[in-house]
XYZ file of C-alpha atoms in Angstrom:
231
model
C 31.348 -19.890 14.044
C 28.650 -22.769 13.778
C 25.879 -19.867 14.733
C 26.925 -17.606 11.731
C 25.920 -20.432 9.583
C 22.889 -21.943 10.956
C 19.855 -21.325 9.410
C 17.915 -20.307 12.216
C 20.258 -17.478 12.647
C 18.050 -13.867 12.412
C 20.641 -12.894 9.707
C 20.218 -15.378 6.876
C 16.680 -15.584 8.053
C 16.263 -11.616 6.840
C 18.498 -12.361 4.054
C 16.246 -15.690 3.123
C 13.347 -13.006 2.916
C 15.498 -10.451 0.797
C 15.799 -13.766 -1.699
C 12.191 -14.295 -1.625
C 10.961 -10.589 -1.975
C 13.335 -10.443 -5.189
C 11.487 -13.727 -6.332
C 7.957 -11.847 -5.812
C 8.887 -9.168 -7.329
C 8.697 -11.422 -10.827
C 5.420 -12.319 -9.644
C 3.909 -8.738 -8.791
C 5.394 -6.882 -12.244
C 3.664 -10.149 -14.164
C 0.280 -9.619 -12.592
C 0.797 -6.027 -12.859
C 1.670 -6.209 -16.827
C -2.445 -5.025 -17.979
C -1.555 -1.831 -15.522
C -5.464 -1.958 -14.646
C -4.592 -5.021 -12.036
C -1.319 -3.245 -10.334
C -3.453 -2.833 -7.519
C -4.196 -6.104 -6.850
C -1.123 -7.474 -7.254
C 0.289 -4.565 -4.874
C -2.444 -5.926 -2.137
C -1.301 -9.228 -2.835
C 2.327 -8.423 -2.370
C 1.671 -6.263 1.009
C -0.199 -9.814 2.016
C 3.068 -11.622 1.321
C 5.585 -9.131 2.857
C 3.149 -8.316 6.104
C 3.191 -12.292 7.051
C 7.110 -11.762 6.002
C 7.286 -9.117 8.575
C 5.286 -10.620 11.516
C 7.201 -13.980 10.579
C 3.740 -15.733 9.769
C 4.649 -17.269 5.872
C 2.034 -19.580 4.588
C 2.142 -20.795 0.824
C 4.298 -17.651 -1.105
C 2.201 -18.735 -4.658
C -1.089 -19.569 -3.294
C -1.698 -16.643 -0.636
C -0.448 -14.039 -3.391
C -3.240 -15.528 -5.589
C -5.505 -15.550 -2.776
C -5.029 -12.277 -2.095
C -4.999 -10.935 -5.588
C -8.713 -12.506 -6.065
C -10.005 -11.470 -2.458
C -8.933 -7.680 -3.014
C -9.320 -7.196 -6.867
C -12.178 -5.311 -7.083
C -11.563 -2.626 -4.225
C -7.851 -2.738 -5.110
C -9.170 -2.221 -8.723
C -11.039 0.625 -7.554
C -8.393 2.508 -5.439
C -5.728 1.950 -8.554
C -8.158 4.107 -10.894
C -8.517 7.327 -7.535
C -4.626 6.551 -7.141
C -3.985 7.010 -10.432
C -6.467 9.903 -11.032
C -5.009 11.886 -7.786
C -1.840 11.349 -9.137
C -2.434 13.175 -12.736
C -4.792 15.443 -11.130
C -1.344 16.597 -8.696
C 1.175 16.739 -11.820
C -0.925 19.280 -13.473
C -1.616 21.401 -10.481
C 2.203 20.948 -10.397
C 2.889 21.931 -13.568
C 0.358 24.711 -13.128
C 1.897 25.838 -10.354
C 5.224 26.098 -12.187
C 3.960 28.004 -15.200
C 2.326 30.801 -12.768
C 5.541 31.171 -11.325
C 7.845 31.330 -14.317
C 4.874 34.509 -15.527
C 3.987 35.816 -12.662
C 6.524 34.685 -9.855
C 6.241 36.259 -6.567
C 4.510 35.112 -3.244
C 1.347 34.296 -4.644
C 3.097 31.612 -7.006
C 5.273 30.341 -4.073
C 2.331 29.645 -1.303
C -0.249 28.350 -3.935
C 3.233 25.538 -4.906
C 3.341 25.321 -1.307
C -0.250 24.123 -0.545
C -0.581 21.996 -3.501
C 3.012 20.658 -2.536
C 1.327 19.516 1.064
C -1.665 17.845 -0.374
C 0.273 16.374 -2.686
C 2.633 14.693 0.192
C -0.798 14.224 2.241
C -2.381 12.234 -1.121
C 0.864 10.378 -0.931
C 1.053 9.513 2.663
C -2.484 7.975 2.128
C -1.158 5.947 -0.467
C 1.619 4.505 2.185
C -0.444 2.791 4.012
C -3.918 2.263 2.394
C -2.985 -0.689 0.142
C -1.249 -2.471 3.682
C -4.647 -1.468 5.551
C -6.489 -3.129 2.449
C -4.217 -6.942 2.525
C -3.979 -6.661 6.201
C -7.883 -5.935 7.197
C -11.301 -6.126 5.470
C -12.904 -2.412 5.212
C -15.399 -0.807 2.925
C -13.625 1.830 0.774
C -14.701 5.034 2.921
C -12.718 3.126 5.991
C -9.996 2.384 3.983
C -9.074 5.831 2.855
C -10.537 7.261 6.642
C -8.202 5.228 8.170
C -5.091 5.820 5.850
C -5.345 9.408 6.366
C -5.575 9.385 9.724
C -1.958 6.871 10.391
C -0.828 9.389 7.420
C -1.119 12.280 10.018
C -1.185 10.657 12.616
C 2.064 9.187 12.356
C 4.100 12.088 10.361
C 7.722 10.859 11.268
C 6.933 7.219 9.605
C 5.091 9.254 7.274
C 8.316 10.961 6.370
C 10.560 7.785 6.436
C 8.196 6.017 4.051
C 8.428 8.526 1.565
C 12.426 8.373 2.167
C 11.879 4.551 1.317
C 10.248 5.323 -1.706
C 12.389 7.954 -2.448
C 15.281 5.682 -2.572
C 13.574 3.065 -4.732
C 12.772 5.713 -7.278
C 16.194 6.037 -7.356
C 17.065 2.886 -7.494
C 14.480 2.727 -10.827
C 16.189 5.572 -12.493
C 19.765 4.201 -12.110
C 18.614 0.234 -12.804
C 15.638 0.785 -14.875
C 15.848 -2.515 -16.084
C 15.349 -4.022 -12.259
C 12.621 -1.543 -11.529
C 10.453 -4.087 -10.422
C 13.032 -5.479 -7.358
C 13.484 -1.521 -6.379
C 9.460 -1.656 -5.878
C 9.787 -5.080 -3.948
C 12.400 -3.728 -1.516
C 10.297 -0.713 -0.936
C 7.546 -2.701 -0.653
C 8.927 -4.851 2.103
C 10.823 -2.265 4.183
C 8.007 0.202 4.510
C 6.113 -3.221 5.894
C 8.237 -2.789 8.997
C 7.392 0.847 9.286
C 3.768 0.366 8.431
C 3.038 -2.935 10.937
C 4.144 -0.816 13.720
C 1.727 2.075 13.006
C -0.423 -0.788 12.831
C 0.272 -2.290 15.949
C -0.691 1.712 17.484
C -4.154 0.584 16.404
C -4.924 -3.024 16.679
C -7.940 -3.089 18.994
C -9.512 -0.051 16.909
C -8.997 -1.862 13.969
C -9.786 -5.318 14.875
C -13.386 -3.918 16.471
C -13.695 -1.587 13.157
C -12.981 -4.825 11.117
C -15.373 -7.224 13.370
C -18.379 -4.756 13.373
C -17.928 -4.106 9.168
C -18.157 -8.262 9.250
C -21.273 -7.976 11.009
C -23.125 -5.531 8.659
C -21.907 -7.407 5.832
C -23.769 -10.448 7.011
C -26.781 -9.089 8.459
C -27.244 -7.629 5.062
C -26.382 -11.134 3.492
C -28.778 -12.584 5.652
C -31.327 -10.044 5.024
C -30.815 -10.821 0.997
C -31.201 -14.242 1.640
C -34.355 -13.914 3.453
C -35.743 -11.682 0.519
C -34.595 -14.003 -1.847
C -36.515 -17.003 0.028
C -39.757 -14.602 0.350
C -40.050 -14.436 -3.574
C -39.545 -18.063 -3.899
């Protein structure tokens, strides 16, 4: 009986981290509030719940904020192509959907089809791109190269990740006025799912990760050297 309630037990320890996801979630829909910085503070909170996951913790308020700072300007960046795929889908959607209701027929069905597929394939990018983004330090071409490839690569965590997000949407349209702790707990489950697709790749990455470093100084240096010359 003394096990069940020691603290060290694996049970309260996930439940601790259930506590403290709902706590971030405040955080993440507060940073998110100018909708231009959701991306950042969706980095930030994949920073939090991927040390969650691999039971590495440091400070909860000061690596969000870290984070957030670090990654605004690419997470910036891939918000605005998220959010541009995503209205650039809808209509194709909706396109799709008045074609059929005037024409119908097979035509209708296989053009839904195909947009349906790179629709799920935009999605799947979106999975594990903003984990690839607090996890590792890539140049945007990597970032979405290496998202589509665990996107395909990985199809049946693929699938469960949408099924994660496919809960937490309905979660949102149920509690609407909790929407932000549905996004948490989606947000830290598909961590699980998402650090062991990472763990497929972690010498890949690591050398992908080490040799981007490298050009990123050599080009510092190079600047600096420049810089010195005109002085």
């Amino acid at each position: 009986m003394s096990r069940l309630f020691d603290p060290e037990n694996k049970f309260w320890n996930f439940i601790g981290k259930i506590a403290d996801v709902t706590c971030m979630s405040f955080l993440w829909v507060g940073t998110s509030l100018p909708l231009v910085t959701m991306g950042a503070a969706t980095t930030a909170f994949y920073s939090y719940t991927m040390h969650q996951v691999r039971d590495t913790e440091g400070g909860i308020l000061s690596g969000y904020f870290k984070a957030f700072r670090h990654n605004f300007k690419k997470a910036t960046l891939l918000w605005l192509l998220e959010v541009a795929g995503l209205a650039f889908f809808a209509a194709d959607l909706v396109g799709v959907w008045n074609l059929f209701l005037f024409l119908g027929g097979l035509p209708a069905i296989l053009v839904g089809a195909l947009v349906l597929c790179l629709a799920f394939l935009f999605l799947g990018c979106t999975f594990y791109i903003w984990p690839l983004l607090a996890v590792f330090e890539f140049p945007l071409k990597k970032l979405l190269t290496n998202s589509f490839v665990m996107a395909v690569g990985n199809l049946p965590v693929t699938l469960t990740l949408a099924l994660v997000w496919a809960l937490a949407g309905v979660g949102c349209f149920y509690l609407s006025g909790v929407f932000f702790v549905w996004v948490g707990l989606a947000i830290f489950a598909s961590s699980y799912f998402v650090d062991m697709v990472f763990k497929k790749y972690t010498g890949e990455l690591a050398e992908e990760e080490a040799a981007w470093k490298q050009k990123k100084e050599e080009r510092r240096q190079r600047r600096k050297l420049q810089k010195n010359k005109m002085l």
